[in-house]
PDB file of C-alpha atoms and ligand atoms in Angstrom:
ATOM      1  CA  UNK A 266      -7.585  17.752  -8.024  1.00 75.00           C
ATOM      2  CA  UNK A 267      -4.301  18.507  -9.794  1.00 85.00           C
ATOM      3  CA  UNK A 268      -0.872  17.606  -8.497  1.00 97.00           C
ATOM      4  CA  UNK A 269       2.726  18.415  -9.357  1.00 97.00           C
ATOM      5  CA  UNK A 270       4.192  14.992  -8.575  1.00 98.00           C
ATOM      6  CA  UNK A 271       1.230  12.626  -8.819  1.00 98.00           C
ATOM      7  CA  UNK A 272      -1.052  11.461 -11.573  1.00 98.00           C
ATOM      8  CA  UNK A 273      -4.432  10.172 -10.407  1.00 98.00           C
ATOM      9  CA  UNK A 274      -6.676   8.520 -12.981  1.00 97.00           C
ATOM     10  CA  UNK A 275      -9.990   6.916 -12.080  1.00 97.00           C
ATOM     11  CA  UNK A 276     -11.717   4.423 -14.355  1.00 94.00           C
ATOM     12  CA  UNK A 277     -14.442   1.903 -13.607  1.00 96.00           C
ATOM     13  CA  UNK A 278     -14.069   2.176  -9.849  1.00 97.00           C
ATOM     14  CA  UNK A 279     -10.261   1.947  -9.749  1.00 98.00           C
ATOM     15  CA  UNK A 280      -7.973   4.906  -9.067  1.00 98.00           C
ATOM     16  CA  UNK A 281      -4.449   4.492 -10.442  1.00 98.00           C
ATOM     17  CA  UNK A 282      -2.127   6.728  -8.432  1.00 98.00           C
ATOM     18  CA  UNK A 283       1.241   7.201 -10.146  1.00 98.00           C
ATOM     19  CA  UNK A 284       4.097   8.913  -8.358  1.00 98.00           C
ATOM     20  CA  UNK A 285       5.545  11.082 -11.077  1.00 98.00           C
ATOM     21  CA  UNK A 286       9.117  12.332 -10.497  1.00 98.00           C
ATOM     22  CA  UNK A 287      10.893   9.849 -12.764  1.00 98.00           C
ATOM     23  CA  UNK A 288      13.977  12.070 -13.120  1.00 97.00           C
ATOM     24  CA  UNK A 289      14.533  11.552  -9.363  1.00 98.00           C
ATOM     25  CA  UNK A 290      13.384   7.918  -9.460  1.00 98.00           C
ATOM     26  CA  UNK A 291      10.104   9.085  -7.852  1.00 98.00           C
ATOM     27  CA  UNK A 292      11.863   9.965  -4.577  1.00 98.00           C
ATOM     28  CA  UNK A 293       9.395  11.163  -1.948  1.00 98.00           C
ATOM     29  CA  UNK A 294      10.059  14.814  -1.238  1.00 97.00           C
ATOM     30  CA  UNK A 295       7.803  16.589   1.263  1.00 96.00           C
ATOM     31  CA  UNK A 296       5.550  17.882  -1.493  1.00 97.00           C
ATOM     32  CA  UNK A 297       4.963  14.383  -2.861  1.00 98.00           C
ATOM     33  CA  UNK A 298       4.169  13.061   0.612  1.00 98.00           C
ATOM     34  CA  UNK A 299       1.651  15.893   1.089  1.00 97.00           C
ATOM     35  CA  UNK A 300       0.140  15.166  -2.327  1.00 98.00           C
ATOM     36  CA  UNK A 301      -0.198  11.476  -1.463  1.00 98.00           C
ATOM     37  CA  UNK A 302      -1.981  12.523   1.724  1.00 98.00           C
ATOM     38  CA  UNK A 303      -4.417  14.741  -0.202  1.00 98.00           C
ATOM     39  CA  UNK A 304      -4.982  12.157  -2.952  1.00 98.00           C
ATOM     40  CA  UNK A 305      -5.760   9.331  -0.523  1.00 98.00           C
ATOM     41  CA  UNK A 306      -7.921  11.618   1.644  1.00 98.00           C
ATOM     42  CA  UNK A 307     -10.019  12.354  -1.454  1.00 98.00           C
ATOM     43  CA  UNK A 308     -10.101   8.690  -2.495  1.00 98.00           C
ATOM     44  CA  UNK A 309     -11.224   7.650   0.983  1.00 97.00           C
ATOM     45  CA  UNK A 310     -14.477   9.554   0.696  1.00 96.00           C
ATOM     46  CA  UNK A 311     -15.038   9.218  -3.063  1.00 97.00           C
ATOM     47  CA  UNK A 312     -17.766   6.639  -3.671  1.00 94.00           C
ATOM     48  CA  UNK A 313     -16.646   6.353  -7.319  1.00 95.00           C
ATOM     49  CA  UNK A 314     -13.362   4.779  -6.170  1.00 97.00           C
ATOM     50  CA  UNK A 315     -13.588   1.230  -4.823  1.00 97.00           C
ATOM     51  CA  UNK A 316      -9.929   0.225  -5.044  1.00 98.00           C
ATOM     52  CA  UNK A 317      -6.510   1.702  -5.781  1.00 98.00           C
ATOM     53  CA  UNK A 318      -3.363   0.781  -7.695  1.00 98.00           C
ATOM     54  CA  UNK A 319      -0.258   2.656  -6.554  1.00 98.00           C
ATOM     55  CA  UNK A 320       2.752   2.716  -8.869  1.00 98.00           C
ATOM     56  CA  UNK A 321       5.705   4.810 -10.037  1.00 98.00           C
ATOM     57  CA  UNK A 322       6.303   6.608 -13.335  1.00 98.00           C
ATOM     58  CA  UNK A 323       9.054   5.530 -15.698  1.00 96.00           C
ATOM     59  CA  UNK A 324      10.948   2.329 -16.373  1.00 92.00           C
ATOM     60  CA  UNK A 325      13.244   2.213 -13.372  1.00 97.00           C
ATOM     61  CA  UNK A 326      11.576   2.934 -10.083  1.00 98.00           C
ATOM     62  CA  UNK A 327       8.488   2.540  -7.970  1.00 98.00           C
ATOM     63  CA  UNK A 328       9.997   4.942  -5.414  1.00 98.00           C
ATOM     64  CA  UNK A 329      13.755   5.127  -4.669  1.00 98.00           C
ATOM     65  CA  UNK A 330      13.183   6.419  -1.140  1.00 97.00           C
ATOM     66  CA  UNK A 331      12.624   9.627   0.725  1.00 96.00           C
ATOM     67  CA  UNK A 332      14.315  12.556  -1.010  1.00 96.00           C
ATOM     68  CA  UNK A 333      17.887  12.428   0.293  1.00 96.00           C
ATOM     69  CA  UNK A 334      18.472  16.080  -0.669  1.00 95.00           C
ATOM     70  CA  UNK A 335      15.808  17.094   1.875  1.00 94.00           C
ATOM     71  CA  UNK A 336      16.994  14.628   4.517  1.00 93.00           C
ATOM     72  CA  UNK A 337      20.578  15.845   4.294  1.00 94.00           C
ATOM     73  CA  UNK A 338      19.859  19.196   5.916  1.00 94.00           C
ATOM     74  CA  UNK A 339      17.182  18.301   8.458  1.00 94.00           C
ATOM     75  CA  UNK A 340      17.401  19.206  12.127  1.00 95.00           C
ATOM     76  CA  UNK A 341      16.391  16.638  14.771  1.00 96.00           C
ATOM     77  CA  UNK A 342      12.978  18.282  15.164  1.00 96.00           C
ATOM     78  CA  UNK A 343      12.454  18.389  11.397  1.00 95.00           C
ATOM     79  CA  UNK A 344      13.496  14.734  11.165  1.00 96.00           C
ATOM     80  CA  UNK A 345      11.009  13.710  13.826  1.00 97.00           C
ATOM     81  CA  UNK A 346       8.230  15.742  12.176  1.00 97.00           C
ATOM     82  CA  UNK A 347       9.080  14.271   8.757  1.00 96.00           C
ATOM     83  CA  UNK A 348       8.909  10.773  10.208  1.00 97.00           C
ATOM     84  CA  UNK A 349       5.559  11.425  11.913  1.00 98.00           C
ATOM     85  CA  UNK A 350       4.096  12.959   8.758  1.00 97.00           C
ATOM     86  CA  UNK A 351       5.249  10.017   6.607  1.00 98.00           C
ATOM     87  CA  UNK A 352       3.921   7.491   9.134  1.00 98.00           C
ATOM     88  CA  UNK A 353       0.573   9.291   9.166  1.00 98.00           C
ATOM     89  CA  UNK A 354       0.256   9.313   5.378  1.00 98.00           C
ATOM     90  CA  UNK A 355       1.210   5.633   5.064  1.00 98.00           C
ATOM     91  CA  UNK A 356      -1.211   4.865   7.901  1.00 98.00           C
ATOM     92  CA  UNK A 357      -3.964   6.595   5.951  1.00 98.00           C
ATOM     93  CA  UNK A 358      -3.250   4.302   2.989  1.00 98.00           C
ATOM     94  CA  UNK A 359      -3.226   1.199   5.202  1.00 98.00           C
ATOM     95  CA  UNK A 360      -6.524   2.209   6.854  1.00 97.00           C
ATOM     96  CA  UNK A 361      -8.214   3.395   3.641  1.00 97.00           C
ATOM     97  CA  UNK A 362     -10.998   0.819   3.906  1.00 96.00           C
ATOM     98  CA  UNK A 363     -10.640   0.032   0.177  1.00 98.00           C
ATOM     99  CA  UNK A 364      -8.053  -2.396  -1.187  1.00 98.00           C
ATOM    100  CA  UNK A 365      -4.766  -0.839  -2.323  1.00 98.00           C
ATOM    101  CA  UNK A 366      -2.440  -2.828  -4.586  1.00 98.00           C
ATOM    102  CA  UNK A 367       1.155  -1.666  -4.985  1.00 98.00           C
ATOM    103  CA  UNK A 368       2.427  -2.285  -8.507  1.00 98.00           C
ATOM    104  CA  UNK A 369       6.164  -2.264  -7.788  1.00 98.00           C
ATOM    105  CA  UNK A 370       7.691  -1.448 -11.160  1.00 98.00           C
ATOM    106  CA  UNK A 371      11.382  -1.109 -10.220  1.00 98.00           C
ATOM    107  CA  UNK A 372      13.362   0.140  -7.216  1.00 98.00           C
ATOM    108  CA  UNK A 373      11.314   0.274  -3.998  1.00 98.00           C
ATOM    109  CA  UNK A 374      13.883   1.486  -1.519  1.00 98.00           C
ATOM    110  CA  UNK A 375      13.699   3.082   1.903  1.00 98.00           C
ATOM    111  CA  UNK A 376      10.507   5.139   2.028  1.00 98.00           C
ATOM    112  CA  UNK A 377       9.492   3.454  -1.246  1.00 98.00           C
ATOM    113  CA  UNK A 378       9.697   0.015   0.319  1.00 98.00           C
ATOM    114  CA  UNK A 379       7.851   1.371   3.357  1.00 98.00           C
ATOM    115  CA  UNK A 380       5.166   2.825   1.081  1.00 98.00           C
ATOM    116  CA  UNK A 381       4.746  -0.498  -0.746  1.00 98.00           C
ATOM    117  CA  UNK A 382       4.430  -2.264   2.621  1.00 98.00           C
ATOM    118  CA  UNK A 383       1.619   0.093   3.678  1.00 98.00           C
ATOM    119  CA  UNK A 384      -0.394  -1.141   0.681  1.00 98.00           C
ATOM    120  CA  UNK A 385      -2.528  -4.242   1.210  1.00 98.00           C
ATOM    121  CA  UNK A 386      -0.865  -6.426  -1.419  1.00 98.00           C
ATOM    122  CA  UNK A 387       2.214  -6.010  -3.589  1.00 98.00           C
ATOM    123  CA  UNK A 388       2.799  -7.192  -7.150  1.00 98.00           C
ATOM    124  CA  UNK A 389       6.319  -6.745  -8.475  1.00 98.00           C
ATOM    125  CA  UNK A 390       7.700  -6.680 -11.998  1.00 98.00           C
ATOM    126  CA  UNK A 391      10.688  -8.935 -12.667  1.00 98.00           C
ATOM    127  CA  UNK A 392      13.082  -5.959 -12.544  1.00 97.00           C
ATOM    128  CA  UNK A 393      11.911  -4.800  -9.098  1.00 98.00           C
ATOM    129  CA  UNK A 394      14.438  -4.483  -6.290  1.00 98.00           C
ATOM    130  CA  UNK A 395      13.390  -3.781  -2.733  1.00 98.00           C
ATOM    131  CA  UNK A 396      15.267  -2.817   0.393  1.00 98.00           C
ATOM    132  CA  UNK A 397      15.918  -0.361   3.168  1.00 98.00           C
ATOM    133  CA  UNK A 398      19.325   1.227   2.455  1.00 98.00           C
ATOM    134  CA  UNK A 399      18.893   3.969   5.067  1.00 98.00           C
ATOM    135  CA  UNK A 400      21.630   2.460   7.254  1.00 98.00           C
ATOM    136  CA  UNK A 401      24.099   3.109   4.426  1.00 98.00           C
ATOM    137  CA  UNK A 402      23.256   6.808   4.795  1.00 97.00           C
ATOM    138  CA  UNK A 403      23.711   6.824   8.543  1.00 97.00           C
ATOM    139  CA  UNK A 404      19.963   7.030   9.143  1.00 97.00           C
ATOM    140  CA  UNK A 405      17.191   4.460   9.616  1.00 97.00           C
ATOM    141  CA  UNK A 406      13.652   3.732   8.480  1.00 98.00           C
ATOM    142  CA  UNK A 407      11.260   6.454   9.612  1.00 97.00           C
ATOM    143  CA  UNK A 408       7.993   5.542   7.882  1.00 98.00           C
ATOM    144  CA  UNK A 409       7.252   2.506  10.071  1.00 98.00           C
ATOM    145  CA  UNK A 410       9.515   0.172   8.080  1.00 98.00           C
ATOM    146  CA  UNK A 411      11.019  -1.206  11.299  1.00 98.00           C
ATOM    147  CA  UNK A 412       7.498  -2.293  12.238  1.00 97.00           C
ATOM    148  CA  UNK A 413       5.868  -3.379   8.961  1.00 98.00           C
ATOM    149  CA  UNK A 414       8.833  -5.336   7.587  1.00 98.00           C
ATOM    150  CA  UNK A 415       9.097  -7.811  10.511  1.00 98.00           C
ATOM    151  CA  UNK A 416       5.313  -8.190  10.491  1.00 96.00           C
ATOM    152  CA  UNK A 417       5.453  -9.111   6.790  1.00 97.00           C
ATOM    153  CA  UNK A 418       8.544 -11.315   6.523  1.00 98.00           C
ATOM    154  CA  UNK A 419       9.402 -12.236  10.138  1.00 98.00           C
ATOM    155  CA  UNK A 420      11.927 -10.722  12.504  1.00 98.00           C
ATOM    156  CA  UNK A 421      15.069 -12.524  11.323  1.00 98.00           C
ATOM    157  CA  UNK A 422      14.593 -11.815   7.627  1.00 98.00           C
ATOM    158  CA  UNK A 423      13.525  -8.241   8.374  1.00 98.00           C
ATOM    159  CA  UNK A 424      16.591  -7.586  10.481  1.00 98.00           C
ATOM    160  CA  UNK A 425      18.866  -8.970   7.759  1.00 98.00           C
ATOM    161  CA  UNK A 426      17.348  -6.519   5.259  1.00 98.00           C
ATOM    162  CA  UNK A 427      17.208  -3.611   7.728  1.00 98.00           C
ATOM    163  CA  UNK A 428      20.739  -4.064   9.075  1.00 98.00           C
ATOM    164  CA  UNK A 429      22.604  -4.851   5.830  1.00 98.00           C
ATOM    165  CA  UNK A 430      20.748  -2.253   3.771  1.00 98.00           C
ATOM    166  CA  UNK A 431      21.170  -4.625   0.812  1.00 98.00           C
ATOM    167  CA  UNK A 432      18.453  -4.908  -1.832  1.00 98.00           C
ATOM    168  CA  UNK A 433      16.556  -8.105  -2.574  1.00 98.00           C
ATOM    169  CA  UNK A 434      15.473  -8.879  -6.116  1.00 98.00           C
ATOM    170  CA  UNK A 435      11.859  -9.587  -7.070  1.00 98.00           C
ATOM    171  CA  UNK A 436      12.178 -13.375  -6.800  1.00 98.00           C
ATOM    172  CA  UNK A 437      13.751 -13.208  -3.347  1.00 98.00           C
ATOM    173  CA  UNK A 438      11.120 -10.668  -2.252  1.00 98.00           C
ATOM    174  CA  UNK A 439       8.500 -13.155  -3.416  1.00 98.00           C
ATOM    175  CA  UNK A 440      10.190 -16.077  -1.654  1.00 98.00           C
ATOM    176  CA  UNK A 441      10.169 -14.285   1.705  1.00 98.00           C
ATOM    177  CA  UNK A 442       6.645 -12.876   1.334  1.00 98.00           C
ATOM    178  CA  UNK A 443       7.608  -9.260   0.831  1.00 98.00           C
ATOM    179  CA  UNK A 444       5.686  -9.274  -2.462  1.00 98.00           C
ATOM    180  CA  UNK A 445       2.678 -11.440  -3.290  1.00 98.00           C
ATOM    181  CA  UNK A 446       3.678 -12.257  -6.866  1.00 98.00           C
ATOM    182  CA  UNK A 447       6.140 -11.428  -9.628  1.00 98.00           C
ATOM    183  CA  UNK A 448       5.081 -10.770 -13.206  1.00 98.00           C
ATOM    184  CA  UNK A 449       6.784  -9.709 -16.466  1.00 97.00           C
ATOM    185  CA  UNK A 450       7.377  -5.976 -16.668  1.00 94.00           C
ATOM    186  CA  UNK A 451       4.850  -5.296 -19.451  1.00 95.00           C
ATOM    187  CA  UNK A 452       2.081  -7.122 -17.602  1.00 98.00           C
ATOM    188  CA  UNK A 453       2.392  -5.418 -14.211  1.00 98.00           C
ATOM    189  CA  UNK A 454      -0.487  -2.956 -14.386  1.00 98.00           C
ATOM    190  CA  UNK A 455      -2.822  -5.422 -16.100  1.00 98.00           C
ATOM    191  CA  UNK A 456      -2.066  -8.047 -13.430  1.00 98.00           C
ATOM    192  CA  UNK A 457      -2.578  -5.504 -10.645  1.00 98.00           C
ATOM    193  CA  UNK A 458      -5.907  -4.526 -12.153  1.00 98.00           C
ATOM    194  CA  UNK A 459      -6.999  -8.149 -12.634  1.00 98.00           C
ATOM    195  CA  UNK A 460      -6.205  -8.928  -8.993  1.00 98.00           C
ATOM    196  CA  UNK A 461      -7.989  -5.816  -7.766  1.00 98.00           C
ATOM    197  CA  UNK A 462     -11.054  -6.570  -9.924  1.00 98.00           C
ATOM    198  CA  UNK A 463     -11.298 -10.026  -8.319  1.00 98.00           C
ATOM    199  CA  UNK A 464     -11.459  -8.292  -4.937  1.00 98.00           C
ATOM    200  CA  UNK A 465     -13.921  -5.653  -6.128  1.00 97.00           C
ATOM    201  CA  UNK A 466     -16.358  -8.303  -7.384  1.00 96.00           C
ATOM    202  CA  UNK A 467     -17.007  -9.084  -3.709  1.00 96.00           C
ATOM    203  CA  UNK A 468     -19.150  -7.208  -1.222  1.00 95.00           C
ATOM    204  CA  UNK A 469     -17.730  -3.709  -0.546  1.00 95.00           C
ATOM    205  CA  UNK A 470     -18.676  -3.875   3.151  1.00 96.00           C
ATOM    206  CA  UNK A 471     -17.064  -7.320   3.370  1.00 97.00           C
ATOM    207  CA  UNK A 472     -13.836  -5.854   1.974  1.00 97.00           C
ATOM    208  CA  UNK A 473     -13.936  -2.869   4.320  1.00 97.00           C
ATOM    209  CA  UNK A 474     -14.609  -4.943   7.427  1.00 98.00           C
ATOM    210  CA  UNK A 475     -12.009  -7.556   6.469  1.00 98.00           C
ATOM    211  CA  UNK A 476      -9.353  -4.867   5.978  1.00 98.00           C
ATOM    212  CA  UNK A 477     -10.336  -3.402   9.330  1.00 98.00           C
ATOM    213  CA  UNK A 478     -10.339  -6.749  11.165  1.00 98.00           C
ATOM    214  CA  UNK A 479      -6.884  -7.647   9.819  1.00 98.00           C
ATOM    215  CA  UNK A 480      -5.412  -4.162  10.229  1.00 96.00           C
ATOM    216  CA  UNK A 481      -6.657  -3.485  13.745  1.00 96.00           C
ATOM    217  CA  UNK A 482      -6.793  -7.096  14.862  1.00 97.00           C
ATOM    218  CA  UNK A 483      -3.086  -7.670  14.240  1.00 94.00           C
ATOM    219  CA  UNK A 484      -2.342  -4.899  16.723  1.00 93.00           C
ATOM    220  CA  UNK A 485      -4.477  -6.535  19.455  1.00 97.00           C
ATOM    221  CA  UNK A 486      -4.027  -9.570  21.666  1.00 97.00           C
ATOM    222  CA  UNK A 487      -5.662 -12.650  20.024  1.00 98.00           C
ATOM    223  CA  UNK A 488      -8.603 -12.665  22.457  1.00 98.00           C
ATOM    224  CA  UNK A 489      -9.512  -9.032  21.825  1.00 98.00           C
ATOM    225  CA  UNK A 490      -8.956  -9.416  18.089  1.00 98.00           C
ATOM    226  CA  UNK A 491     -11.400 -12.309  17.992  1.00 98.00           C
ATOM    227  CA  UNK A 492     -13.971 -10.301  19.940  1.00 98.00           C
ATOM    228  CA  UNK A 493     -13.507  -7.448  17.468  1.00 98.00           C
ATOM    229  CA  UNK A 494     -13.940  -9.857  14.542  1.00 98.00           C
ATOM    230  CA  UNK A 495     -17.126 -11.272  16.074  1.00 98.00           C
ATOM    231  CA  UNK A 496     -18.520  -7.759  16.569  1.00 98.00           C
ATOM    232  CA  UNK A 497     -17.843  -6.889  12.930  1.00 98.00           C
ATOM    233  CA  UNK A 498     -19.378 -10.224  11.912  1.00 98.00           C
ATOM    234  CA  UNK A 499     -22.503  -9.349  13.869  1.00 98.00           C
ATOM    235  CA  UNK A 500     -22.595  -5.916  12.287  1.00 97.00           C
ATOM    236  CA  UNK A 501     -22.221  -7.302   8.766  1.00 97.00           C
ATOM    237  CA  UNK A 502     -25.334  -9.427   9.377  1.00 97.00           C
ATOM    238  CA  UNK A 503     -27.303  -6.137   9.363  1.00 97.00           C
ATOM    239  CA  UNK A 504     -26.236  -5.236   5.801  1.00 97.00           C
ATOM    240  CA  UNK A 505     -28.177  -5.501   2.569  1.00 96.00           C
ATOM    241  CA  UNK A 506     -25.039  -6.993   1.019  1.00 95.00           C
ATOM    242  CA  UNK A 507     -25.246  -9.934   3.419  1.00 95.00           C
ATOM    243  CA  UNK A 508     -28.887 -10.491   2.512  1.00 96.00           C
ATOM    244  CA  UNK A 509     -28.150 -10.210  -1.210  1.00 95.00           C
ATOM    245  CA  UNK A 510     -24.984 -12.355  -1.149  1.00 95.00           C
ATOM    246  CA  UNK A 511     -26.544 -15.267   0.706  1.00 96.00           C
ATOM    247  CA  UNK A 512     -29.833 -15.052  -1.230  1.00 96.00           C
ATOM    248  CA  UNK A 513     -28.009 -14.950  -4.570  1.00 95.00           C
ATOM    249  CA  UNK A 514     -26.105 -18.120  -3.641  1.00 96.00           C
ATOM    250  CA  UNK A 515     -29.288 -19.960  -2.717  1.00 97.00           C
ATOM    251  CA  UNK A 516     -31.007 -18.727  -5.889  1.00 97.00           C
ATOM    252  CA  UNK A 517     -27.955 -19.819  -7.939  1.00 97.00           C
ATOM    253  CA  UNK A 518     -27.349 -16.369  -9.455  1.00 96.00           C
ATOM    254  CA  UNK A 519     -24.496 -13.838  -9.198  1.00 94.00           C
ATOM    255  CA  UNK A 520     -24.962 -11.283  -6.393  1.00 95.00           C
ATOM    256  CA  UNK A 521     -25.546  -7.569  -7.025  1.00 95.00           C
ATOM    257  CA  UNK A 522     -23.836  -5.861  -4.126  1.00 95.00           C
ATOM    258  CA  UNK A 523     -24.713  -2.228  -3.312  1.00 92.00           C
ATOM    259  CA  UNK A 524     -22.162  -1.658  -0.551  1.00 90.00           C
ATOM    260  CA  UNK A 525     -24.966  -1.127   1.968  1.00 92.00           C
TER     261      UNK A 525
HETATM  262  N1  COA B 241      16.517  10.945  -3.098  1.00 74.45           N
HETATM  263  C1  COA B 241      16.840  11.953  -3.943  1.00 74.45           C
HETATM  264  N2  COA B 241      17.275  11.739  -5.194  1.00 74.45           N
HETATM  265  C2  COA B 241      17.354  10.465  -5.614  1.00 74.45           C
HETATM  266  C3  COA B 241      17.031   9.372  -4.793  1.00 74.45           C
HETATM  267  C4  COA B 241      16.596   9.657  -3.477  1.00 74.45           C
HETATM  268  N3  COA B 241      16.226   8.700  -2.631  1.00 74.45           N
HETATM  269  N4  COA B 241      17.236   8.234  -5.488  1.00 74.45           N
HETATM  270  C5  COA B 241      17.671   8.606  -6.705  1.00 74.45           C
HETATM  271  N5  COA B 241      17.738   9.944  -6.785  1.00 74.45           N
HETATM  272  C6  COA B 241      18.142  10.765  -7.944  1.00 74.45           C
HETATM  273  C7  COA B 241      19.640  10.743  -8.153  1.00 74.45           C
HETATM  274  O1  COA B 241      20.282  11.653  -7.298  1.00 74.45           O
HETATM  275  C8  COA B 241      19.716  11.114  -9.600  1.00 74.45           C
HETATM  276  O2  COA B 241      19.528  12.497  -9.722  1.00 74.45           O
HETATM  277  P1  COA B 241      20.468  13.409 -10.698  1.00 74.45           P
HETATM  278  O3  COA B 241      20.254  12.817 -12.054  1.00 74.45           O
HETATM  279  O4  COA B 241      19.938  14.782 -10.539  1.00 74.45           O
HETATM  280  O5  COA B 241      21.856  13.204 -10.188  1.00 74.45           O
HETATM  281  C9  COA B 241      18.503  10.446 -10.217  1.00 74.45           C
HETATM  282  O6  COA B 241      17.612  10.213  -9.120  1.00 74.45           O
HETATM  283  C10 COA B 241      18.810   9.103 -10.863  1.00 74.45           C
HETATM  284  O7  COA B 241      19.446   8.271  -9.897  1.00 74.45           O
HETATM  285  P2  COA B 241      20.863   7.566 -10.136  1.00 74.45           P
HETATM  286  O8  COA B 241      21.490   7.333  -8.793  1.00 74.45           O
HETATM  287  O9  COA B 241      21.666   8.316 -11.137  1.00 74.45           O
HETATM  288  O10 COA B 241      20.383   6.180 -10.778  1.00 74.45           O
HETATM  289  P3  COA B 241      21.169   4.797 -10.773  1.00 74.45           P
HETATM  290  O11 COA B 241      20.427   3.919 -11.707  1.00 74.45           O
HETATM  291  O12 COA B 241      22.612   5.003 -10.972  1.00 74.45           O
HETATM  292  O13 COA B 241      20.989   4.224  -9.275  1.00 74.45           O
HETATM  293  C11 COA B 241      19.739   3.699  -7.272  1.00 74.45           C
HETATM  294  C12 COA B 241      19.717   3.866  -8.810  1.00 74.45           C
HETATM  295  C13 COA B 241      18.305   3.482  -6.824  1.00 74.45           C
HETATM  296  C14 COA B 241      20.611   2.491  -6.904  1.00 74.45           C
HETATM  297  C15 COA B 241      20.333   4.993  -6.640  1.00 74.45           C
HETATM  298  O14 COA B 241      19.655   6.104  -7.187  1.00 74.45           O
HETATM  299  C16 COA B 241      20.203   5.053  -5.147  1.00 74.45           C
HETATM  300  O15 COA B 241      20.936   4.380  -4.440  1.00 74.45           O
HETATM  301  N6  COA B 241      19.250   5.872  -4.633  1.00 74.45           N
HETATM  302  C17 COA B 241      19.083   6.101  -3.230  1.00 74.45           C
HETATM  303  C18 COA B 241      18.379   4.942  -2.567  1.00 74.45           C
HETATM  304  C19 COA B 241      18.237   5.167  -1.080  1.00 74.45           C
HETATM  305  O16 COA B 241      19.206   5.232  -0.353  1.00 74.45           O
HETATM  306  N7  COA B 241      16.983   5.304  -0.628  1.00 74.45           N
HETATM  307  C20 COA B 241      16.683   5.524   0.744  1.00 74.45           C
HETATM  308  C21 COA B 241      16.591   6.953   1.017  1.00 74.45           C
HETATM  309  S1  COA B 241      16.135   7.277   2.694  1.00 74.45           S
END
């Protein structure tokens, strides 16, 4: 699959998806959002891909937001449609069933911050700056940022970021839990890969079910979420991976998971 604004490279089970409009700080125009949708749809069903790193091209930005040039002329109906489309694409990433690590290599603003939050974990380089400056433009988050940010950092901290529109630097983002860790700029992709490889050494079905239990469970009342977890736990007891993982432990050898 070839794209105008994305580079997708797959090696040893990991797809590195790079948003590639560096001259516009990787701003998400409609075409890029559609390409992300197509790329993640393909990744979802590609057995050769077990995990994903999402990053931005160039030295400065992960993604500096939705493309303001497109937003500037939108009608109310177009704005609503754009919001729904963006929410759907980010939802696809969140529900991929394979771990997605955002390697935040610079500005992650507006839609870029929302995109990073739809990934399962975030690693930032020391020069990263995150925020939701939409309010400075007279608009607001439209890719579920008003929902994911409070879930990640708590309501008070989220509202400070959402209402001031001010950026937080990498260290502050780490302090409040917006990113999982901060690493030197030159080590970002290697660290993202190392973290992802640790995950991918585990049972693929375990990863899928855990992502599902956390993703869906957080949207349910505690009682229902626990019932859902127990159902998945029962289901995982039917897998070859469960048999192999437990047997390998008892036989004091590393497991060979097949994802079955
Ligand atoms: N949409 C469209 N174009 C964008 C963009 C966005 N969200 N963010 C940056 N760009 C473009 C700039 O217009 C500029 O294009 P040009 O060279 O054709 O004029 C290019 O990317 C470089 O950006 P520039 O502003 O010159 O870089 P900077 O280092 O001076 O500032 C930022 C960097 C991130 C502080 C600044 O670009 C910015 O505030 N961007 C918008 C952030 C935002 O509000 N995002 C939310 C959008 S909903």
